[in-house]
Short mmCIF file of C-alpha atoms in Angstrom, two decimals:
data_model
loop_
_atom_site.label_atom_id
_atom_site.label_comp_id
_atom_site.label_asym_id
_atom_site.label_seq_id
_atom_site.Cartn_x
_atom_site.Cartn_y
_atom_site.Cartn_z
CA MET A 15 217.32 9.34 94.14
CA ILE A 16 213.56 9.22 95.02
CA ILE A 17 211.86 12.32 96.48
CA ASP A 18 208.29 12.28 97.65
CA PHE A 19 207.15 15.66 97.15
CA HIS A 20 203.85 15.68 98.91
CA THR A 21 203.86 14.61 102.35
CA HIS A 22 202.07 15.90 105.48
CA VAL A 23 203.62 15.70 108.94
CA PHE A 24 202.02 16.99 112.24
CA PRO A 25 203.44 17.80 115.70
CA GLU A 26 203.18 14.73 117.73
CA ARG A 27 200.80 16.23 120.13
CA ILE A 28 198.00 16.77 117.39
CA ALA A 29 198.82 13.95 115.08
CA ALA A 30 196.50 11.45 116.01
CA THR A 31 193.55 14.04 115.99
CA THR A 32 194.46 15.34 112.90
CA ILE A 33 194.98 12.19 110.87
CA SER A 34 191.51 10.94 112.40
CA THR A 35 189.74 14.11 111.32
CA LEU A 36 191.55 13.96 107.56
CA GLU A 37 190.47 10.23 107.38
CA LYS A 38 186.68 10.94 108.27
CA SER A 39 186.74 14.03 106.02
CA GLY A 40 188.36 12.07 103.09
CA LYS A 41 186.84 8.93 103.70
CA ILE A 42 190.00 6.90 103.41
CA LYS A 43 192.55 5.25 105.68
CA ALA A 44 196.04 7.22 106.33
CA PHE A 45 199.07 5.23 105.60
CA SER A 46 200.79 6.23 108.75
CA ASN A 47 199.85 8.30 112.13
CA GLY A 48 201.03 11.32 110.77
CA THR A 49 204.61 11.65 113.00
CA ALA A 50 207.95 12.66 111.37
CA ASP A 51 209.17 9.31 112.82
CA ALA A 52 206.53 7.42 110.91
CA LEU A 53 207.41 9.23 107.78
CA LEU A 54 211.17 8.56 108.09
CA SER A 55 210.41 5.05 108.86
CA ASN A 56 208.08 4.44 105.74
CA MET A 57 210.77 6.50 103.72
CA GLU A 58 213.18 3.68 104.67
CA ARG A 59 211.11 0.74 103.86
CA SER A 60 210.25 2.11 100.49
CA GLY A 61 213.51 3.59 99.54
CA VAL A 62 212.22 7.06 99.37
CA ASP A 63 215.39 9.55 99.86
CA ILE A 64 213.90 12.81 100.66
CA SER A 65 210.26 13.85 101.51
CA VAL A 66 209.07 17.26 101.34
CA ASN A 67 206.41 18.42 104.10
CA LEU A 68 203.51 20.62 102.81
CA PRO A 69 201.74 21.84 105.64
CA VAL A 70 198.05 23.58 105.14
CA LEU A 71 196.75 26.41 107.23
CA THR A 72 193.25 26.27 107.52
CA LYS A 73 193.00 29.70 109.27
CA PRO A 74 195.42 32.47 109.65
CA ALA A 75 196.20 32.11 113.19
CA GLN A 76 198.05 28.81 112.44
CA PHE A 77 201.00 30.69 110.75
CA ASP A 78 203.17 31.27 113.74
CA SER A 79 202.88 27.60 115.12
CA ILE A 80 203.13 25.92 111.44
CA LEU A 81 206.13 28.10 110.78
CA LYS A 82 207.98 27.05 114.14
CA PHE A 83 207.04 23.49 113.39
CA ALA A 84 208.59 23.62 109.80
CA VAL A 85 211.81 25.23 111.07
CA SER A 86 211.92 22.49 113.51
CA LEU A 87 211.78 19.78 111.16
CA ASN A 88 214.42 21.21 108.61
CA GLU A 89 216.53 21.54 111.42
CA ARG A 90 215.99 18.01 112.75
CA ALA A 91 216.77 16.94 109.19
CA ALA A 92 220.12 18.98 109.07
CA LEU A 93 221.45 16.76 111.76
CA THR A 94 221.20 13.74 110.10
CA PRO A 95 224.37 11.76 109.86
CA GLU A 96 224.47 12.43 106.05
CA GLY A 97 224.42 16.44 107.06
CA LYS A 98 221.30 16.64 104.60
CA GLY A 99 217.79 16.73 104.93
CA LYS A 100 215.81 13.48 104.75
CA ILE A 101 212.43 15.84 105.40
CA ILE A 102 212.26 19.35 103.99
CA SER A 103 209.38 21.19 105.18
CA PHE A 104 207.84 23.93 103.34
CA ALA A 105 205.74 26.83 105.39
CA GLY A 106 201.92 27.64 104.40
CA ILE A 107 200.29 30.90 104.32
CA HIS A 108 196.25 31.31 104.36
CA PRO A 109 194.53 33.62 101.86
CA ASP A 110 193.05 35.91 104.60
CA THR A 111 196.38 36.64 106.08
CA GLU A 112 196.27 40.45 106.50
CA ASP A 113 200.07 40.77 107.10
CA TYR A 114 200.88 38.75 104.25
CA LYS A 115 204.03 40.61 103.49
CA GLU A 116 205.50 40.34 106.87
CA LYS A 117 204.66 36.70 106.84
CA LEU A 118 206.46 35.94 103.68
CA TRP A 119 209.29 37.78 104.77
CA ARG A 120 209.44 35.70 108.04
CA VAL A 121 209.34 32.27 105.74
CA LYS A 122 212.23 33.65 103.62
CA GLU A 123 214.43 34.69 106.67
CA SER A 124 213.88 31.47 108.20
CA GLY A 125 215.42 29.52 105.21
CA ILE A 126 212.14 28.00 104.17
CA LEU A 127 212.24 27.13 100.49
CA GLY A 128 208.50 27.62 99.79
CA ILE A 129 204.87 27.97 100.84
CA LYS A 130 202.01 25.49 100.38
CA ILE A 131 198.45 27.04 99.75
CA HIS A 132 195.48 24.58 99.54
CA PRO A 133 192.36 26.28 98.04
CA ASP A 134 190.22 23.13 98.69
CA TYR A 135 190.84 23.36 102.59
CA GLN A 136 191.22 27.18 102.64
CA ASN A 137 187.62 27.72 101.03
CA THR A 138 188.95 29.78 97.80
CA PHE A 139 189.74 29.21 94.40
CA PHE A 140 193.48 29.24 92.92
CA ASP A 141 192.85 32.66 91.08
CA ASP A 142 191.20 34.36 93.93
CA ASP A 143 192.70 37.73 94.43
CA ARG A 144 193.72 37.19 97.96
CA TYR A 145 196.09 34.48 96.23
CA VAL A 146 197.19 36.67 93.52
CA ARG A 147 198.47 39.21 95.68
CA ILE A 148 200.69 36.68 97.63
CA PHE A 149 202.18 35.01 94.34
CA LEU A 150 202.94 38.57 93.20
CA TYR A 151 204.51 39.93 95.99
CA GLY A 152 206.23 36.52 96.72
#
């Protein structure tokens, strides 16, 4: 079994804009258009069995929409003919989230297996106290 443990998938309505922004900031061409369908197609061509989607919150206000999208990806994956996920999505949390305890409970209650943090895109360091409080609570 081959698992790609670091992929990014975006809702179709923002995928093109997001990919364009990331290509410019990273100075690199994206491998796909950033949609779940493109990822599934690439997985099939390359022999990947499961991909893990790791969303990044660049601001606390994105929590609800990203959690909703992650849950929808996991529900879609559960409907595959094999009855098991092809794409498994984590949730994300931003270090500036004030009600982080409530947010972490919502992630857990939704069945999401983990969260993604990304210090570079969240303008902080890994050992920042705002992350530490999340790690210790979670």
